[in-house]
Coordinates of C-alpha atoms and ligand atoms in Angstrom, one line a residue:
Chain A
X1 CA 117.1 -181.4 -6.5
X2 CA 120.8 -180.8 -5.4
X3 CA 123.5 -180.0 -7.8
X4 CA 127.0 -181.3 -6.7
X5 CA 130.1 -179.6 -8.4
X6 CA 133.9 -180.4 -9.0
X7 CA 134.3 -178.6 -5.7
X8 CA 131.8 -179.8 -3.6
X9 CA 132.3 -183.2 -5.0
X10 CA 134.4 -184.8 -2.2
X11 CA 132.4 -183.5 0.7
X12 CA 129.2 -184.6 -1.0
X13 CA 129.6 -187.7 -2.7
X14 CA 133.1 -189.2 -1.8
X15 CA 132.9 -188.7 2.3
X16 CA 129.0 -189.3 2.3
X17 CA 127.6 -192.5 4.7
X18 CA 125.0 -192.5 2.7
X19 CA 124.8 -194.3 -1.0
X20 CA 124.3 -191.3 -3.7
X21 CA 122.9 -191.6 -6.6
X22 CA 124.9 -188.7 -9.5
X23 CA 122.9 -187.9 -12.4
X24 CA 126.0 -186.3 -15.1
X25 CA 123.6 -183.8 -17.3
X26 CA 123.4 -181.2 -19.7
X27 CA 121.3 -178.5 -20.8
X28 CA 121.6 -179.3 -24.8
X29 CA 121.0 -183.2 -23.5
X30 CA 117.6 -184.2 -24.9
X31 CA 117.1 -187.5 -23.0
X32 CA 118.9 -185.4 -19.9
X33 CA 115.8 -183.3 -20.2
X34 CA 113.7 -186.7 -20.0
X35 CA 116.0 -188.6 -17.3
X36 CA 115.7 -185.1 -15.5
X37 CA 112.2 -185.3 -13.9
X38 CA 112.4 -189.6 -13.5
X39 CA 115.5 -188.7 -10.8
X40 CA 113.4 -186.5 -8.8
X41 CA 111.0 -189.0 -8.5
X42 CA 113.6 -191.3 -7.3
X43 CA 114.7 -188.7 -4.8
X44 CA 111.4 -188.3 -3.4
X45 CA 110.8 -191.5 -3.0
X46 CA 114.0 -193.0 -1.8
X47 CA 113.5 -190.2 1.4
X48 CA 115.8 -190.9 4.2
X49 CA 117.9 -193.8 2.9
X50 CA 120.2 -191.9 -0.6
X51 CA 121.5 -189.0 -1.5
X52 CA 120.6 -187.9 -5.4
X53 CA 122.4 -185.4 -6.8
X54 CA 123.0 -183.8 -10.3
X55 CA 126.3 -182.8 -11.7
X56 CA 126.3 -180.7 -14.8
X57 CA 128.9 -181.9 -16.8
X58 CA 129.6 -178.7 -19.0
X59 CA 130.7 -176.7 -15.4
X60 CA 132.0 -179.6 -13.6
X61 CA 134.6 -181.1 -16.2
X62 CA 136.7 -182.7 -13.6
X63 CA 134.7 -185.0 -12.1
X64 CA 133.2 -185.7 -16.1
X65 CA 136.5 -186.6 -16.7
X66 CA 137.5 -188.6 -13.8
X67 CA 134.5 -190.8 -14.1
X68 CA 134.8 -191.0 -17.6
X69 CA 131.7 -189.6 -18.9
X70 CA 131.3 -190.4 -22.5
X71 CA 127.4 -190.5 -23.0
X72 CA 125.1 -188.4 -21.2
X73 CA 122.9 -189.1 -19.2
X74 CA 125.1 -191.8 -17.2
X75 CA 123.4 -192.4 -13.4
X76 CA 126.4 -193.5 -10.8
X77 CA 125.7 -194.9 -7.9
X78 CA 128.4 -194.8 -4.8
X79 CA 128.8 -196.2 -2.0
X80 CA 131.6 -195.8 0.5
X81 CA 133.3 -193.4 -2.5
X82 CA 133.1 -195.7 -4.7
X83 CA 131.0 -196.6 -8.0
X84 CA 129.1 -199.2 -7.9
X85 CA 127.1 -199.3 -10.3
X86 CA 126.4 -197.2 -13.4
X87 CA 123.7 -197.1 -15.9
X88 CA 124.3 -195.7 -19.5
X89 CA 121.5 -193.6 -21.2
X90 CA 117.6 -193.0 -19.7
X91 CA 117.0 -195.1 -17.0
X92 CA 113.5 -195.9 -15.2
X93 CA 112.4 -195.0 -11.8
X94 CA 111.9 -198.6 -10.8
X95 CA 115.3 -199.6 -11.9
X96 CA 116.8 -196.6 -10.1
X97 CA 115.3 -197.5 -6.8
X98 CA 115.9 -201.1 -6.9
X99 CA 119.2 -200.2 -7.3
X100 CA 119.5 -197.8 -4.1
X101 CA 117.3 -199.8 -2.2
X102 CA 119.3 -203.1 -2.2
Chain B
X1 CA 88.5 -199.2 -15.1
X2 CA 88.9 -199.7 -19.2
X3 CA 90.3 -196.9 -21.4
X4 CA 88.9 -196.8 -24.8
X5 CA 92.6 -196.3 -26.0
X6 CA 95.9 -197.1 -25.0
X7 CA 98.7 -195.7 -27.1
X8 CA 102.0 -197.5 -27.0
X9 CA 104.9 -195.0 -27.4
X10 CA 105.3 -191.2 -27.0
X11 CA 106.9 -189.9 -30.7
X12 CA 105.4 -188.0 -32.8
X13 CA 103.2 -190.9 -33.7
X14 CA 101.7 -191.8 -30.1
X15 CA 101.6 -188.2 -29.2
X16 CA 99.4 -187.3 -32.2
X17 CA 97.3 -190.1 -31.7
X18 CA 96.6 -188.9 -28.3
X19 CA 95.5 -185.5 -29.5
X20 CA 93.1 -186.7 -31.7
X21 CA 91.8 -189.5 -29.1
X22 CA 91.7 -186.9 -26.6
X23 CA 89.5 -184.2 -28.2
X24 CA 87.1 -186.6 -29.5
X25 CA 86.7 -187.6 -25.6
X26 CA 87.9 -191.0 -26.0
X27 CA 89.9 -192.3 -22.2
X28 CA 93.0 -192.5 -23.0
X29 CA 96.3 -193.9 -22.1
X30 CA 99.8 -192.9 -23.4
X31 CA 102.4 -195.5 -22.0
X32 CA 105.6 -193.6 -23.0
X33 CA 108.4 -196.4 -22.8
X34 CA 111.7 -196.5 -22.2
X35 CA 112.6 -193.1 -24.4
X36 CA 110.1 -190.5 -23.6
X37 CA 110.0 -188.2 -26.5
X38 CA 110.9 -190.9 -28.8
X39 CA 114.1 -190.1 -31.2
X40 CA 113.3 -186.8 -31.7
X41 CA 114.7 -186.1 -28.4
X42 CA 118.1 -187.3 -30.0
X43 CA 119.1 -184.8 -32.4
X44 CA 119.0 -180.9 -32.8
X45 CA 117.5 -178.7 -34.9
X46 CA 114.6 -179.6 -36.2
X47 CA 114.0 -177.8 -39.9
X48 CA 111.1 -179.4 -41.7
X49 CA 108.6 -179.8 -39.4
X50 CA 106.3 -177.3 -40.8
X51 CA 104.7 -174.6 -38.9
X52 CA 108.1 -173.9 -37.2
X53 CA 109.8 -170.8 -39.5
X54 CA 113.1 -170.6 -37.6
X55 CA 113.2 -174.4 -37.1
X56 CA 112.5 -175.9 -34.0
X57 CA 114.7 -178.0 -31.2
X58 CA 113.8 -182.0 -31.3
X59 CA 113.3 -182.3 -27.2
X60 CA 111.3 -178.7 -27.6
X61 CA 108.9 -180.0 -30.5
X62 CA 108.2 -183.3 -28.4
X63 CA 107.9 -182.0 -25.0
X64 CA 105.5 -179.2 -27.0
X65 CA 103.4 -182.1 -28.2
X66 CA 102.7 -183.2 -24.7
X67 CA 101.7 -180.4 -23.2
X68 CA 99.2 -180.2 -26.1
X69 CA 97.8 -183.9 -25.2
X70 CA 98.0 -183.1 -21.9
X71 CA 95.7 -180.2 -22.1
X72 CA 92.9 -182.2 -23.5
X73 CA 93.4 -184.8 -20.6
X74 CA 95.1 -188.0 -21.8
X75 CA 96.7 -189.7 -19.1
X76 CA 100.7 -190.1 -19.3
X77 CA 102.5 -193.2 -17.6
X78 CA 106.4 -193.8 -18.1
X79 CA 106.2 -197.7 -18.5
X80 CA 107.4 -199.9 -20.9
X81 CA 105.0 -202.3 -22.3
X82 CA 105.7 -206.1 -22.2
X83 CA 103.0 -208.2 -23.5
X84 CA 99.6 -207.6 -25.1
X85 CA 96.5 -209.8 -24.7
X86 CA 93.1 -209.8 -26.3
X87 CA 90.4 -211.5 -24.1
X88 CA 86.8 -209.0 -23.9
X89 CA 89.0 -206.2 -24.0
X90 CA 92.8 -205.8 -24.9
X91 CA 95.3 -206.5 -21.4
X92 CA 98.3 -204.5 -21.8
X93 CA 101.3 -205.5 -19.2
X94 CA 104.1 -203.3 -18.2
X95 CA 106.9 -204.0 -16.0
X96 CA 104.7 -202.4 -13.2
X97 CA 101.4 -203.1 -13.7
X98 CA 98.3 -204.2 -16.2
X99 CA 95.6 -201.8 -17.7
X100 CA 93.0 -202.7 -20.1
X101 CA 91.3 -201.3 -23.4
X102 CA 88.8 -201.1 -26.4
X103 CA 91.4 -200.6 -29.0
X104 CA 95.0 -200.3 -28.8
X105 CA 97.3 -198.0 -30.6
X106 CA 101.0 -198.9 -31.5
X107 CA 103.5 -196.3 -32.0
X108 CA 106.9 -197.8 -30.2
X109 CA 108.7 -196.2 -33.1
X110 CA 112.4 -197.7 -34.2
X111 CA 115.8 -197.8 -32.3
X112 CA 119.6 -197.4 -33.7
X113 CA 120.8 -200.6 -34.7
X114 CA 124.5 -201.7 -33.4
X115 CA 126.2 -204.2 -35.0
X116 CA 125.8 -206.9 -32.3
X117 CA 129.5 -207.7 -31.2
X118 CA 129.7 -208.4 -27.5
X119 CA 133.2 -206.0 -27.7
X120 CA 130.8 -203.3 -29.0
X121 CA 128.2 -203.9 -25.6
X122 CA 130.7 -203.8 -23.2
X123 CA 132.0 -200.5 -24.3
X124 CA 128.9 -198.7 -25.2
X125 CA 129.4 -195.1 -23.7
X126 CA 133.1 -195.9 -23.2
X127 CA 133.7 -194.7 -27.1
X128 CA 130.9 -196.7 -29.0
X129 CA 127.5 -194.5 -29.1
X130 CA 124.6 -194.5 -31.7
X131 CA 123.7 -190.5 -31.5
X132 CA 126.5 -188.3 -32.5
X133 CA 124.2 -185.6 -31.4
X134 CA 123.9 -186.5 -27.7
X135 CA 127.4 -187.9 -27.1
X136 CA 129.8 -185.9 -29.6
X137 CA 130.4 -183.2 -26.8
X138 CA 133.2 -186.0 -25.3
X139 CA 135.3 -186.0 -27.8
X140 CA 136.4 -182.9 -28.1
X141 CA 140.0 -183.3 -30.0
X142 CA 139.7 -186.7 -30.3
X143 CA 140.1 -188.9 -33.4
X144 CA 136.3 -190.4 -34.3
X145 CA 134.8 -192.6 -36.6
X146 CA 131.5 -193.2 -37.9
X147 CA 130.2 -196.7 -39.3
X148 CA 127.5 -196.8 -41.9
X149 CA 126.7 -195.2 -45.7
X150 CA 123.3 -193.5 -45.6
X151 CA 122.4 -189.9 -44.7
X152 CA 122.6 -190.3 -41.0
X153 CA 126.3 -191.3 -41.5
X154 CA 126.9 -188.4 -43.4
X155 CA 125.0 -186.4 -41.0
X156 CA 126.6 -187.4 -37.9
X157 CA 130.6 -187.4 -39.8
X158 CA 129.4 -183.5 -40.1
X159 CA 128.1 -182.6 -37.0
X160 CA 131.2 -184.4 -34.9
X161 CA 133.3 -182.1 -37.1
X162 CA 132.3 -179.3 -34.6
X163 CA 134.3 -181.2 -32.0
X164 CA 136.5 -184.2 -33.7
X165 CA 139.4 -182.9 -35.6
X166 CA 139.4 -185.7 -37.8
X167 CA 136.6 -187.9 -38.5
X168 CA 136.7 -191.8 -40.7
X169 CA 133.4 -192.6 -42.0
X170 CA 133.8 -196.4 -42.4
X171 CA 131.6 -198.4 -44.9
X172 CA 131.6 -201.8 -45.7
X173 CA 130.5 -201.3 -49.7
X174 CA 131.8 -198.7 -52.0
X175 CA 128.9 -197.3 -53.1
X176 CA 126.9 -194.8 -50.6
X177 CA 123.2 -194.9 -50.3
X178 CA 123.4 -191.0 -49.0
X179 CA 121.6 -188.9 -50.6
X180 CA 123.9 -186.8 -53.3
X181 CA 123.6 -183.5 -51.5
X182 CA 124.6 -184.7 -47.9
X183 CA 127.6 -187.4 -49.6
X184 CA 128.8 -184.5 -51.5
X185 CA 128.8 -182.4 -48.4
X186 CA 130.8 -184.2 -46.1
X187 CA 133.1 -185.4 -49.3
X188 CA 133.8 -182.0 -49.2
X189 CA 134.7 -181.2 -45.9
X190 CA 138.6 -181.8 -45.7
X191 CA 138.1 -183.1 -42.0
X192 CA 136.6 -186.3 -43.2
X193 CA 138.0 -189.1 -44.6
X194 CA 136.4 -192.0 -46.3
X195 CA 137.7 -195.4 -46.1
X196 CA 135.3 -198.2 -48.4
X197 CA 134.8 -201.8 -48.2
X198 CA 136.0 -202.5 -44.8
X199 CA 133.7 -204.6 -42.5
X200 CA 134.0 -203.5 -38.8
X201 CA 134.9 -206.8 -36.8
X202 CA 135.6 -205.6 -33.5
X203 CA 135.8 -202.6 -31.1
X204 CA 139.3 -202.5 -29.6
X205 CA 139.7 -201.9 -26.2
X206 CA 139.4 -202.5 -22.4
X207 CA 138.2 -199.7 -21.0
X208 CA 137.5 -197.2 -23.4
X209 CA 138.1 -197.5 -26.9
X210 CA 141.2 -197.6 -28.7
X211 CA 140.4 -198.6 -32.6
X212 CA 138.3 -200.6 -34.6
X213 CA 139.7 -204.0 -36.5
X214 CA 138.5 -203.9 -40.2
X215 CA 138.1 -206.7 -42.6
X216 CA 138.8 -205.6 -46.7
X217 CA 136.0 -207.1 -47.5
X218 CA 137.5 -207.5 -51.5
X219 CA 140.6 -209.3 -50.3
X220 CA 140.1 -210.3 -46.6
X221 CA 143.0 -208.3 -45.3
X222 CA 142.8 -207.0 -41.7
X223 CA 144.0 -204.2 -40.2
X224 CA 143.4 -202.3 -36.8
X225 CA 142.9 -198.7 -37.0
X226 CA 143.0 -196.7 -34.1
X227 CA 140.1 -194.2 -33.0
X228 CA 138.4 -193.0 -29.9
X229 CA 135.1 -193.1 -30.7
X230 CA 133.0 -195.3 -32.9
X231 CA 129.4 -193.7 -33.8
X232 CA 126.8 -196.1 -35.5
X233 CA 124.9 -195.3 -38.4
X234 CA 123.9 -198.4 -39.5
X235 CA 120.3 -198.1 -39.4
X236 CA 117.3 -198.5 -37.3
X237 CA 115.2 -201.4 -35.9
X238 CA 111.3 -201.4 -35.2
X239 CA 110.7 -201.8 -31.8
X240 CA 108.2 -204.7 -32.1
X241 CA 110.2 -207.8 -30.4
X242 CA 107.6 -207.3 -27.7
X243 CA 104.7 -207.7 -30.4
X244 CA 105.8 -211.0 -32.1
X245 CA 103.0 -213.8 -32.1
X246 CA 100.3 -211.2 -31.6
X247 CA 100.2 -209.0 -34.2
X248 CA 101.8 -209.9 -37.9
X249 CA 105.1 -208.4 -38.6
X250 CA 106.9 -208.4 -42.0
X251 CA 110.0 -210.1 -41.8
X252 CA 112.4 -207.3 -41.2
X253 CA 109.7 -206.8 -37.7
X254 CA 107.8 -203.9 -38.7
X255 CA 103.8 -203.9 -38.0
X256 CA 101.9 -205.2 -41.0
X257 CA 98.8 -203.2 -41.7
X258 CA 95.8 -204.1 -44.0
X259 CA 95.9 -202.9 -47.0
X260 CA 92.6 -201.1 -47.3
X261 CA 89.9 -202.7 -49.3
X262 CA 87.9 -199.4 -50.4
X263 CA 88.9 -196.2 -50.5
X264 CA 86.8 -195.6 -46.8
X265 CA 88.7 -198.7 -45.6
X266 CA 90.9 -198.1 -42.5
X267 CA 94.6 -197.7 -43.2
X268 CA 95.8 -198.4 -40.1
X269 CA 94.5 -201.5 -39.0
X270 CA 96.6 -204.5 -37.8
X271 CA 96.4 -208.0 -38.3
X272 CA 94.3 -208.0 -34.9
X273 CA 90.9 -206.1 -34.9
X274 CA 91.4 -202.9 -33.2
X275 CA 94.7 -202.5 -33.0
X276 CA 96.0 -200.3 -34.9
X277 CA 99.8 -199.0 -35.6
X278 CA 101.2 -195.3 -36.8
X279 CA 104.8 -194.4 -36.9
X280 CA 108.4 -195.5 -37.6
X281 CA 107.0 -199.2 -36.2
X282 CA 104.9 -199.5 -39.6
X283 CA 107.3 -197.3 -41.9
X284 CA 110.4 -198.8 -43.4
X285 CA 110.4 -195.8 -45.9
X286 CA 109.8 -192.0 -45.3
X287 CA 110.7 -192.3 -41.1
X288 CA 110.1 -188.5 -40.7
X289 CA 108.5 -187.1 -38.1
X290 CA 105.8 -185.3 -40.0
X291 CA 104.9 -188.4 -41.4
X292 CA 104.8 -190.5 -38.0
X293 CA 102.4 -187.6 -36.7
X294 CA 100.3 -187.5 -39.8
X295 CA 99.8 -192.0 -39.3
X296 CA 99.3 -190.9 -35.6
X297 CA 96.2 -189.3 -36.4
X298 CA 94.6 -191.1 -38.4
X299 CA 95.4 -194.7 -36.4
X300 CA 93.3 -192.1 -33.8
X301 CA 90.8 -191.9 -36.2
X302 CA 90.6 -195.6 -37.3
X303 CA 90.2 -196.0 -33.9
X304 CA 87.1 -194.0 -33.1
X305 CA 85.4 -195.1 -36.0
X306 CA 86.4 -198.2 -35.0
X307 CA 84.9 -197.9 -31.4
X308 CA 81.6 -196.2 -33.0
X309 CA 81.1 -199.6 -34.5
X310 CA 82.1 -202.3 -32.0
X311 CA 83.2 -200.3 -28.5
X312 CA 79.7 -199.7 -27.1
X313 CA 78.5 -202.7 -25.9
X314 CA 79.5 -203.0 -22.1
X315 CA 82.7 -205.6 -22.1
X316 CA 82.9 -205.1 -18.2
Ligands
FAD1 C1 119.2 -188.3 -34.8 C2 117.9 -188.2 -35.5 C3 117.5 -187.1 -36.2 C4 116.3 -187.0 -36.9 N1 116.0 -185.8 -37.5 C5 114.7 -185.7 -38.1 C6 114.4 -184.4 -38.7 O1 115.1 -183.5 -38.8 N2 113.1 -184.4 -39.3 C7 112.2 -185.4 -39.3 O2 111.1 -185.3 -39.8 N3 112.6 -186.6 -38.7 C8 113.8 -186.8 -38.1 N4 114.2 -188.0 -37.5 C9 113.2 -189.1 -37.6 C10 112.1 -188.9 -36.6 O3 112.7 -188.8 -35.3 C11 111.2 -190.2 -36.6 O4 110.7 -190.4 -37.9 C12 110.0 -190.0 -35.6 O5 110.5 -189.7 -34.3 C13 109.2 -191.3 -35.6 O6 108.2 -191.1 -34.7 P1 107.4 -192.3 -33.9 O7 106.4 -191.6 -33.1 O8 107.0 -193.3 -35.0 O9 108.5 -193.1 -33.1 P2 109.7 -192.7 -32.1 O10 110.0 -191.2 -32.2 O11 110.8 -193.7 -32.4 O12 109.1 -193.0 -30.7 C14 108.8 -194.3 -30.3 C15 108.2 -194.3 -28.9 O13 107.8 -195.6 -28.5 C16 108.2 -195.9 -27.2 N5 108.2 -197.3 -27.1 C17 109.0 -198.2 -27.8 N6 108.8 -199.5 -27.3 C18 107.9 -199.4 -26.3 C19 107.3 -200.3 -25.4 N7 107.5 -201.6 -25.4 N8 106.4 -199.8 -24.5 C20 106.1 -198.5 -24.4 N9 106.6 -197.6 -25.2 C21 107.5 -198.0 -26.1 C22 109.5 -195.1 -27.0 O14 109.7 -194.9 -25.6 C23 109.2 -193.8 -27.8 O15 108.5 -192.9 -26.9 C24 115.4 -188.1 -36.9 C25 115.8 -189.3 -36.2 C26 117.0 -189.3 -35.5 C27 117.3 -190.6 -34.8

């Protein structure tokens, strides 16, 4: 799966006509390790119609900061460069796609 | 198709009781839940899990364990189970589908208890977390505090000292039910502070959070103290609401299992026959991983035994 950065950020997520999903991870994460494989499920799945991307938030502080990451891992989902919905802590495949396919 | 075994939960507990099921060529089923791993996939170091000279990473130890179950062919599914039924065989619903089996195994483990005040939800991960562990990395020079009086307060207070410059363990008694070694340890640790008897009675803030309004709880005076981050360590839950009305719970919602009539008795058995529990869900006590893997196998073993003697007629 992709990994977005503080630099490619804009270009990726912000300008996309797409809705992406950002997964803000860590290596010494535990449950990152366990939300990890469930979002490439989701990006499999989802095919054509989202982006999913991962951002690791100990290289890409800016964005960490920006979005005000306090809890890893924390799944945003924009649209249009903005959030529109975020989920807080492992979250399931099904609720994931739900969530982009709406 | 029915499994002989469907294991609830993926600890220490479920994972162990897969092994056992597994190599004694039982079918079984390991429905994982929401936290994959279970808690051990919350902390760090690992140091008395034996076996493991160096100590051992939490998320390493668990994600070992699976590979081991997974080598003797139990089945893995990420799904969080909703509702048991016992008709012929046991129906087990999850949010996306229904399996069914000879004997069930239930090892959903416990959860971090919050305190339950609707200023706390809405700014969980905006300040208010329950594992120092994962989340202290955010607050990096910030001003923390951690709520609670037992050894995982004292634990966490010490670990955020790697990040927080000054930590407030908050407890609403003055007495501390840490053990003397770990109190003693962060009493000593100049980055702490200690502040007794005060009863947390909201999380202030919109956004993200500002401070923490305390109640004296000797003379009822309030005062808001500011802080960035509020950690919980206030205790754990059994993860059994699901269970209520099928199996017997005590009344703090832990499994209840029979208390064995002879020595050879089963030790694992629920209220329901064939279900049987392991883990953190049964164990208000020693909730330690060793011990959760130990009732993990022999819940596996209560369960063959159990099958020898009732699973071969033909329920299908
Ligand atoms: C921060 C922290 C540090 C710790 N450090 C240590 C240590 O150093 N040494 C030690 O021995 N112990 C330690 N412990 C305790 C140890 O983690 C537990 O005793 C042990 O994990 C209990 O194992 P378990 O299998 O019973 O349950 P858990 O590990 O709690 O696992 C429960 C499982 O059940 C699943 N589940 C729950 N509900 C459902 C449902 N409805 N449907 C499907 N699945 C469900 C969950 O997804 C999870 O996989 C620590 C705990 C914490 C929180």
């Amino acid at each position: 799966m992709a990994d977005v950065t503080d630099q490619t950020f804009d270009a990726e997520v912000l300008q996309s006509d797409k809705p992406v999903l950002v997964d803000f991870w860590a290596v010494w994460c535990g449950p990152c390790q366990v939300q990890g494989p469930i979002v490439e499920e989701v990006a499999a799945a989802v095919g054509d119609k989202a982006k999913v991307l991962k951002l690791n938030v100990d290289e890409n502080p800016v964005n960490a900061q920006k979005y005000g990451i306090m809890s890893i891992p924390t799944l945003m989902v924009f649209n249009g460069g903005n959030v529109t919905k975020q989920f807080i802590g492992v979250t399931s495949k099904d609720t994931l796609l739900a969530e982009l396919n709406k | 198709m029915t499994y002989d075994v469907i294991i609830i939960g993926s600890g220490p507990a479920g994972y162990t009781a897969a092994l056992y099921t597994s190599r004694a060529f039982l079918k079984t089923l390991v429905l994982s839940g929401f936290e994959p791993g279970g808690q051990l996939t919350t902390t760090t170091e690992v140091d008395n899990y034996p076996g493991f000279p160096k100590g051992i990473m939490g998320p390493q130890l668990v994600t070992d364990m699976k590979a081991q179950v997974e080598r003797f062919g139990a089945e893995i599914k990420q799904e969080v189970v909703t509702e048991i039924n016992k008709e012929s065989v046991f129906t087990i619903t999850t949010q996306s589908g229904k399996y069914t089996a000879k004997t069930v195994i239930v090892a959903t483990g416990a959860s971090a208890m919050y305190l339950g005040l609707p200023s706390e939800e809405k700014l969980k991960g905006k300040g208010v977390s329950a594992c120092a562990t994962c989340d202290g990395f955010f607050f990096r020079g910030k001003v923390v505090t951690v709520i609670g009086g037992g050894d995982t307060a004292m634990e966490e207070a010490t670990f955020l000292t790697k990040f927080a410059p000054k930590v407030t363990v908050i407890h609403r008694r003055d007495e501390f039910r840490a053990s003397a070694i770990m109190l003693d340890r962060a009493k000593k640790d100049e980055r702490i502070t200690f502040l007794t008897n005060k009863i947390v009675e909201e999380i202030l803030g919109e956004t993200e959070v500002t401070g923490v309004r305390l109640k004296d709880a000797k003379t009822g005076e309030m005062i808001d103290y500011p802080t960035q981050g509020v950690f919980l360590a206030i205790g754990h839950k059994p993860n059994t609401d699901f269970l209520k009305g099928f199996i017997d719970l005590d009344p703090k919602g832990y499994v209840a299992v029979k208390r064995a009539e002879t020595p050879l008795s089963p030790q694992t058995e629920t209220s329901v026959p064939g279900v049987f529990a392991a883990g953190d869900c049964v164990d208000p006590r020693y909730r330690q991983a060793i011990v959760a893997a130990g009732q993990g196998c022999m819940a596996a073993m209560d369960a063959e035994k159990y099958l020898e003697t009732h699973g071969t007629e033909d329920h299908a």
